[in-house]
Short mmCIF file of C-alpha atoms in Angstrom, two decimals:
data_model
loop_
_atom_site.label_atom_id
_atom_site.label_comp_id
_atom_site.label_asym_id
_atom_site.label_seq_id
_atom_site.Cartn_x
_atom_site.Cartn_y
_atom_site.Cartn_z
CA UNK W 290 0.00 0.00 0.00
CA UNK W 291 1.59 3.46 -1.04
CA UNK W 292 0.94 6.15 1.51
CA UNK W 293 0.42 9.01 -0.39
CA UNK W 294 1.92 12.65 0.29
CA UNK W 295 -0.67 15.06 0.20
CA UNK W 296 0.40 17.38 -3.27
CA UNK W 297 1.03 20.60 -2.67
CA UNK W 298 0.92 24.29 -4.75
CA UNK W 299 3.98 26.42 -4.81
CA UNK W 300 1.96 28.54 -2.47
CA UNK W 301 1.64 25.84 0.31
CA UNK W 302 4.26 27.50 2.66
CA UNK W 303 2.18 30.59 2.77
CA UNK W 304 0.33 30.99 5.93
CA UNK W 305 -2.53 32.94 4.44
CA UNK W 306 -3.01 29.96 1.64
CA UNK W 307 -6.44 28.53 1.45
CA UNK W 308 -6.03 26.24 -1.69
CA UNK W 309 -2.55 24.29 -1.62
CA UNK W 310 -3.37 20.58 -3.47
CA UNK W 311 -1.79 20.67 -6.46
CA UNK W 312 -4.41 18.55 -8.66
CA UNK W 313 -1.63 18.69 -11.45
CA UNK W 314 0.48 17.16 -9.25
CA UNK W 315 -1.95 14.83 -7.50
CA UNK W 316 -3.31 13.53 -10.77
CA UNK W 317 0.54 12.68 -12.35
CA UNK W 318 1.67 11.59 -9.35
CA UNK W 319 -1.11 8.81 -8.87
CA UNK W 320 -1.30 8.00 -12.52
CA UNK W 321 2.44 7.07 -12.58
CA UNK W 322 2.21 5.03 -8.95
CA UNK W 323 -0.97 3.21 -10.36
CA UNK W 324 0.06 2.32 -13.61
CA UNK W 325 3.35 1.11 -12.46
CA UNK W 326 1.91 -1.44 -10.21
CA UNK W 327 1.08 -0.32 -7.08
CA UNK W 328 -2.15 -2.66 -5.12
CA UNK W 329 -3.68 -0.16 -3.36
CA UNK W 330 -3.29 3.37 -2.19
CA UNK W 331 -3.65 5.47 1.11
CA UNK W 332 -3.97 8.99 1.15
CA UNK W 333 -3.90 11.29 4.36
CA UNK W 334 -2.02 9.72 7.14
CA UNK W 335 1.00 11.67 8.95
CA UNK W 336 3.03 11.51 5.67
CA UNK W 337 0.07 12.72 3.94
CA UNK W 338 -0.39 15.80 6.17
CA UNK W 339 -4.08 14.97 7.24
CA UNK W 340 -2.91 17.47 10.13
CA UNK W 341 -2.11 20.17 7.97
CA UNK W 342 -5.12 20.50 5.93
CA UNK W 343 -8.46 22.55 5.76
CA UNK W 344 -11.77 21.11 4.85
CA UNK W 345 -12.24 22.88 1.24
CA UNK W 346 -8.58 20.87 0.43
CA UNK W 347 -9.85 17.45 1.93
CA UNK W 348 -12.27 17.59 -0.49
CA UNK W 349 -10.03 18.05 -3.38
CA UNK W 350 -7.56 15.74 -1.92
CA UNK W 351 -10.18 12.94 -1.51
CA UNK W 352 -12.36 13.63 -4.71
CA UNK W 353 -9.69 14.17 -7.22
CA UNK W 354 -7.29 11.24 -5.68
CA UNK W 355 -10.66 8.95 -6.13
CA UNK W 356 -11.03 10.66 -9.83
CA UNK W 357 -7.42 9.41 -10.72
CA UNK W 358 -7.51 6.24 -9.29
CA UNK W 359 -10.79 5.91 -11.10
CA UNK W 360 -11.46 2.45 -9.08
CA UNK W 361 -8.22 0.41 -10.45
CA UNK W 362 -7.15 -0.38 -7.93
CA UNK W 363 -8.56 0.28 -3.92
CA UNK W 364 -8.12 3.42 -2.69
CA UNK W 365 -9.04 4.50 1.19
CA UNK W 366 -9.14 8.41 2.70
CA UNK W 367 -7.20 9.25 5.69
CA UNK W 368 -10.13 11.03 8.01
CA UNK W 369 -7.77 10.88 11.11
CA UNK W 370 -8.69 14.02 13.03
CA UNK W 371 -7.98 15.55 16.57
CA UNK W 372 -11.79 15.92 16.56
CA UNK W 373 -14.30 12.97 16.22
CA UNK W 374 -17.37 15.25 14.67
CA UNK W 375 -14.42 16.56 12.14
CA UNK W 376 -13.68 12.28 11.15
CA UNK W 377 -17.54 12.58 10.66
CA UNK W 378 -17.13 15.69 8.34
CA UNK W 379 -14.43 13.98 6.61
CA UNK W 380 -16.14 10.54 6.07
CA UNK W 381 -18.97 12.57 4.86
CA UNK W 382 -16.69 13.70 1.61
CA UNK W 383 -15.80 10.45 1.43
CA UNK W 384 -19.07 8.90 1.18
CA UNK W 385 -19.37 11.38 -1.61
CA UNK W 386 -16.64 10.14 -3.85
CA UNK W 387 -15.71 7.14 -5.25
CA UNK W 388 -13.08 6.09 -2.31
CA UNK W 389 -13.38 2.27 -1.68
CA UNK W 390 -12.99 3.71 2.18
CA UNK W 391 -11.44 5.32 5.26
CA UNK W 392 -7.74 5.00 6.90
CA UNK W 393 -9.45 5.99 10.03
CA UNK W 394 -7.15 6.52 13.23
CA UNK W 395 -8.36 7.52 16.91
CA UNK W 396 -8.11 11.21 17.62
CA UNK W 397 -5.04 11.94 19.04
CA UNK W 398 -4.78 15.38 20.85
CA UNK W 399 -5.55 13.33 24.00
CA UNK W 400 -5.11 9.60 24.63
CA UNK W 401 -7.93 7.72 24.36
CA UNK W 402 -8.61 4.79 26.65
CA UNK W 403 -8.75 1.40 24.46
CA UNK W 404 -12.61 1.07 25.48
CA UNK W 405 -13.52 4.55 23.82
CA UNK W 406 -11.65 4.06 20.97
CA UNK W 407 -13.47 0.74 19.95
CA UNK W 408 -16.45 2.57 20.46
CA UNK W 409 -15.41 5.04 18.21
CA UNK W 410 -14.50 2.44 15.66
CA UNK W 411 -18.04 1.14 16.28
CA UNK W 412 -19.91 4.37 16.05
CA UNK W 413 -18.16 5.23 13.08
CA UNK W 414 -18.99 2.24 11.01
CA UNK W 415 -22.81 2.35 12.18
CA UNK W 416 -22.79 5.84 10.40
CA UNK W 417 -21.13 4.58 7.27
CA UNK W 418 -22.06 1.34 6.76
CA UNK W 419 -21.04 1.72 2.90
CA UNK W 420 -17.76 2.24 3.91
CA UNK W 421 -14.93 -0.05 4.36
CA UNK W 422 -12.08 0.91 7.24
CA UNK W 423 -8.70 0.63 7.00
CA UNK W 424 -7.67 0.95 11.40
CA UNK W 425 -4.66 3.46 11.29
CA UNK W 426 -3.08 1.81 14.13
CA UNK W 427 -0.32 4.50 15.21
CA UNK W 428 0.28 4.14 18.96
CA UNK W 429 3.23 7.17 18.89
CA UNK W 430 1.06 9.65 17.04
CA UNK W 431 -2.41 8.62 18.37
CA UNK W 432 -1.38 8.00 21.77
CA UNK W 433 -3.15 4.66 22.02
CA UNK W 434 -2.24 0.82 21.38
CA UNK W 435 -4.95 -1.62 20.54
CA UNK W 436 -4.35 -4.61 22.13
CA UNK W 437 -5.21 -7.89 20.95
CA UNK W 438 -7.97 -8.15 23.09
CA UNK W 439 -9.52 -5.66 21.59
CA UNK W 440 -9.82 -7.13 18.28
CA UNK W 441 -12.37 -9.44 20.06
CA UNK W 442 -15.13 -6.27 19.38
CA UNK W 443 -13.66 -5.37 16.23
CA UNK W 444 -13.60 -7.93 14.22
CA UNK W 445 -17.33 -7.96 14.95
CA UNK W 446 -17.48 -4.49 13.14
CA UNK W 447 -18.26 -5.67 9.38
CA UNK W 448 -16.90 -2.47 7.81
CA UNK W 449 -13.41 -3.14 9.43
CA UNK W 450 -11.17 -4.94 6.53
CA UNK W 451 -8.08 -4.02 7.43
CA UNK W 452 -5.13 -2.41 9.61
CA UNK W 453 -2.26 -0.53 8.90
CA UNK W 454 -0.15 -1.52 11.48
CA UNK W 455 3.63 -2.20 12.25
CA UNK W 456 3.89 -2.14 16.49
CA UNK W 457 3.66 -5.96 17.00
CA UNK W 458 6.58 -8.13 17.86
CA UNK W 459 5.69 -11.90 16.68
CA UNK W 460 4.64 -13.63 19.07
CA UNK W 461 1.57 -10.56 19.73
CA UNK W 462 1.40 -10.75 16.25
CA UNK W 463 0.21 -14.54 16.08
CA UNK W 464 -2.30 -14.06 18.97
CA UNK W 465 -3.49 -10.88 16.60
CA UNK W 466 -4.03 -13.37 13.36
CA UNK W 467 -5.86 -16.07 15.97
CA UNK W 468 -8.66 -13.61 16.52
CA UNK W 469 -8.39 -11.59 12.87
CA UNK W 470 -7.74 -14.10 10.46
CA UNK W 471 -10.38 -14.46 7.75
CA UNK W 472 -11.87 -10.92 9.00
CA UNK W 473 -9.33 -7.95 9.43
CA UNK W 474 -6.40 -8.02 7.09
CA UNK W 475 -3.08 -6.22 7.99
CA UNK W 476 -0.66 -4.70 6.64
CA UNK W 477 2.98 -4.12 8.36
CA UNK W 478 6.16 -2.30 7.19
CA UNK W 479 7.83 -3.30 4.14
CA UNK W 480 10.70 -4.71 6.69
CA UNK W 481 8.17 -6.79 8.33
CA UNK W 482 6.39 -8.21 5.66
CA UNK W 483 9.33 -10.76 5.00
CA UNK W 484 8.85 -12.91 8.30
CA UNK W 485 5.24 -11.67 9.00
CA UNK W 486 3.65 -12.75 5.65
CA UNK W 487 3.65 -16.54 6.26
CA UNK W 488 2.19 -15.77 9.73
CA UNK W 489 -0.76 -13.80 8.29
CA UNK W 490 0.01 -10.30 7.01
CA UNK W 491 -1.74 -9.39 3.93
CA UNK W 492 0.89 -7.04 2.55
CA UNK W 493 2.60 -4.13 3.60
CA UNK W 494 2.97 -0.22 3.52
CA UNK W 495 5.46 2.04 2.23
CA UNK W 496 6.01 6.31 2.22
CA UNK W 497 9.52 5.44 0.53
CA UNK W 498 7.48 4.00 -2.81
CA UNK W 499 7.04 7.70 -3.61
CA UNK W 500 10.76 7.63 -4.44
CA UNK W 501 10.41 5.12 -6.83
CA UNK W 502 8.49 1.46 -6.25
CA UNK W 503 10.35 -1.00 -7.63
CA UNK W 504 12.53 -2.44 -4.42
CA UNK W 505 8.95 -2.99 -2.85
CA UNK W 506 7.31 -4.37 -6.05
CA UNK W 507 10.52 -6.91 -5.86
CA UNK W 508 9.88 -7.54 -1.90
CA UNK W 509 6.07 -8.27 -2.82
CA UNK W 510 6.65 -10.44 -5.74
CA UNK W 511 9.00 -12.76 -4.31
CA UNK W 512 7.42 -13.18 -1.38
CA UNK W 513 4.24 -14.11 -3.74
CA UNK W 514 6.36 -16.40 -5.85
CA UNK W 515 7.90 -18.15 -2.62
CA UNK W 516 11.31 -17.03 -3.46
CA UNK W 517 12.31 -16.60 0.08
CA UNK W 518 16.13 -16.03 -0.63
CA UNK W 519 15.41 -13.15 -2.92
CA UNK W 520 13.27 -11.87 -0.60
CA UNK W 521 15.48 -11.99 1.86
CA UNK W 522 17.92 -10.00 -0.29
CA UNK W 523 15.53 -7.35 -0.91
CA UNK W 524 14.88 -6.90 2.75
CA UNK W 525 18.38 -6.19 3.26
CA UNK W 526 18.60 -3.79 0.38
CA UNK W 527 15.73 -1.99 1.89
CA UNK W 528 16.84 -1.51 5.75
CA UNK W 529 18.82 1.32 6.59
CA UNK W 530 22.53 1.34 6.74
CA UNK W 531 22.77 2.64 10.32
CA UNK W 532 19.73 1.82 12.83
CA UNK W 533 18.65 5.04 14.18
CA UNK W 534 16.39 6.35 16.70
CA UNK W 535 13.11 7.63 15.03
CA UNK W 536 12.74 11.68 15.18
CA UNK W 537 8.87 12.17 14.98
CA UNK W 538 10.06 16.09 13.65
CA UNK W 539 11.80 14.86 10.88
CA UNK W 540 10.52 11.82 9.91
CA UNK W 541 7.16 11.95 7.90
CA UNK W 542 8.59 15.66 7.02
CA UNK W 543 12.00 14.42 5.60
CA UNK W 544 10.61 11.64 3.27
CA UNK W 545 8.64 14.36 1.92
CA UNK W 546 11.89 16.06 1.10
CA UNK W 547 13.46 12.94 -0.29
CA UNK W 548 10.87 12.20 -2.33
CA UNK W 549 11.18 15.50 -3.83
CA UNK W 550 14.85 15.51 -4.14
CA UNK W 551 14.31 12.09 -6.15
CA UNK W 552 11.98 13.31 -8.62
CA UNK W 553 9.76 10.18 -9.61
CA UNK W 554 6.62 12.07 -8.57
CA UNK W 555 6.76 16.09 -7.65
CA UNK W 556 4.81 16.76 -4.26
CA UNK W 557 5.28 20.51 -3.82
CA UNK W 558 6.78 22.12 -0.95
CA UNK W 559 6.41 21.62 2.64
CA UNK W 560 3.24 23.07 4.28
CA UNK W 561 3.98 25.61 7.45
CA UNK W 562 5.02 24.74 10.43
CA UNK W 563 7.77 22.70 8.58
CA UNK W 564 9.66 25.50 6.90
CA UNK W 565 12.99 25.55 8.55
CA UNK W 566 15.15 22.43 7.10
CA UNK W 567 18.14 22.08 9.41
CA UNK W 568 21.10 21.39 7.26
CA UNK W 569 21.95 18.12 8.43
CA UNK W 570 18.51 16.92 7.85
CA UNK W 571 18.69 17.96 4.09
CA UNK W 572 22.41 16.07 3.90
CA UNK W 573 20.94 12.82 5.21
CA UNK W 574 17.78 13.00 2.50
CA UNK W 575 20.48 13.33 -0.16
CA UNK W 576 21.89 10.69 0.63
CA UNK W 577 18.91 8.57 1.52
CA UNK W 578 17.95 9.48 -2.32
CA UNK W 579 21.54 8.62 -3.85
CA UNK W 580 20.74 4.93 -1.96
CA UNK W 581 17.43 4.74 -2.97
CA UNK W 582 17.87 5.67 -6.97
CA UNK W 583 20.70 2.83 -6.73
CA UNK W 584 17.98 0.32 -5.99
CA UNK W 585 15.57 1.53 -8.20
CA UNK W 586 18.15 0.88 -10.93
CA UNK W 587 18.88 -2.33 -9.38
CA UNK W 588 15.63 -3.80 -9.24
CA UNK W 589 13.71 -1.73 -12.46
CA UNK W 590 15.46 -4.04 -15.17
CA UNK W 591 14.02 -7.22 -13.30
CA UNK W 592 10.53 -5.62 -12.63
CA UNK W 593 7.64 -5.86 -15.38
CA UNK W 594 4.52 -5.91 -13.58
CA UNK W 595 1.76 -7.38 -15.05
CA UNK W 596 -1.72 -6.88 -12.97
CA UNK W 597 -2.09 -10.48 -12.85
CA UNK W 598 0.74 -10.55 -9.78
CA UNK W 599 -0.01 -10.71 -6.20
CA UNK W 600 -1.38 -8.15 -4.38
CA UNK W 601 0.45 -6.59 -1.42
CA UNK W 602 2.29 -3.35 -1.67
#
């Protein structure tokens, strides 16, 4: 699944801006991911801004993203708010447009208890029931982890058909698939998806796609085709060269930056507060892009998708 970035105008660092989606953008950027190969896209989570947005450019985001996709392939909008009645609003423009459904996270401002937010998973599928939901599982960001346990109530929440999720070690994971399997699919991070496919994971995610999909497209199809050493391979490729802490700041914000810097789609500049690029943080995107156009050359020449392959990135 490629998260998408959310396009912006040249005038998106402009405080007093009240229209920043670039629809030129948008539209070439999700023509190119789609016909290229990509299963399904995501639109709106932390990458995609769904933070930084106001209501009038939701409803381009979400309406033209659904008009380019035009139903190739399934396509879900981010509604992730700080305020429930505004994930209401927002699944209200989805409704209207020819989304398949929602990524639909907690809100986040405060933590929720893990009782509420099944309720709000509840109430919100009672109010759309045309709508299928992705859970945007992001304990760091939404300031609450959904336990196995409470998959018990969820799976019994038709609308539910999925979960983007990557905070399970394996053994939580395999209690997860006992109670999911059959109902919720999930999808983990590209450096998961290796070990966690035979144990149930449906496919993975990616922001990094944006840079160029072929290393995933590789991942996906040999773990489709059982070719476990090349998979293996392509895992490697694909984890960093020097483990890291993760910087929340300049995390989401700098793969926006790489993804720029690499050129295989153009998302526009970054939207304010995220207007100040400390100088190391632009260094370390350059070369995160040198890397990542080196696999892209790598694995392009052995890549020719054909839409009969496996779904899972």
């Amino acid at each position: 699944m490629a998260m998408m970035p959310a396009f912006a105008t040249d005038t998106a660092a402009d405080l007093s801006a009240t229209d920043t989606v670039s629809v030129e953008r948008l539209r070439a950027g999700v023509e190119r991911m789609v016909r290229d190969g990509a299963n399904v896209i995501a639109t709106t989570g932390s990458f995609g801004e769904c933070h930084t947005l106001l209501a009038a450019e939701f409803r381009t985001l979400a309406h033209e993203t659904a008009a380019a996709v035009r139903r190739r392939i399934p396509l879900f909008i981010g509604v992730t708010s700080a305020n429930a009645r505004e994930t209401v609003e927002k699944m209200r423009v989805v409704a209207e447009s020819a989304a398949d459904g929602v990524l639909l996270g907690v809100p986040y401002y405060f933590p929720s208890t893990v009782e509420n937010a099944v309720r709000f998973f509840r109430d919100i599928a009672q109010m759309f029931p045309k709508l299928g939901i992705l859970v945007y599982h992001n304990p760091a960001l939404h300031h609450v982890t959904l336990p196995v346990e409470a998959f018990e109530a969820l799976v019994k929440i038709p609308q539910i058909v999925g979960m983007k999720d990557s905070h399970r070690d394996t053994p939580t994971f395999l209690r997860l698939q006992e109670v999911i399997h059959g109902k919720i699919s999930v999808l983990c991070n590209a450096l998961q998806y290796l070990s966690y496919a035979p144990l149930g994971a449906a496919g993975f995610w990616s922001i990094d796609a944006w840079m160029g999909p072929w290393p995933f497209f590789a991942l996906r199809d040999a773990v489709a085709r059982g070719d476990l050493q090349a998979a293996k391979a392509i895992t490697l490729d694909l984890a960093p060269p020097v483990t890291r802490k993760s910087d929340l700041v300049w995390r989401e914000t700098a793969a926006k930056i790489a993804i720029a810097m690499a050129g295989y789609v153009e998302p526009g500049p970054l939207r304010p507060p995220f207007l100040e690029i400390p100088a190391d943080v632009i260094a370390a995107q350059k070369k995160r892009v040198e890397r990542w156009q080196r696999l892209c050359a790598k694995y392009h020449g052995a890549y020719e998708f054909t839409p009969k392959r496996a779904a899972s990135a």
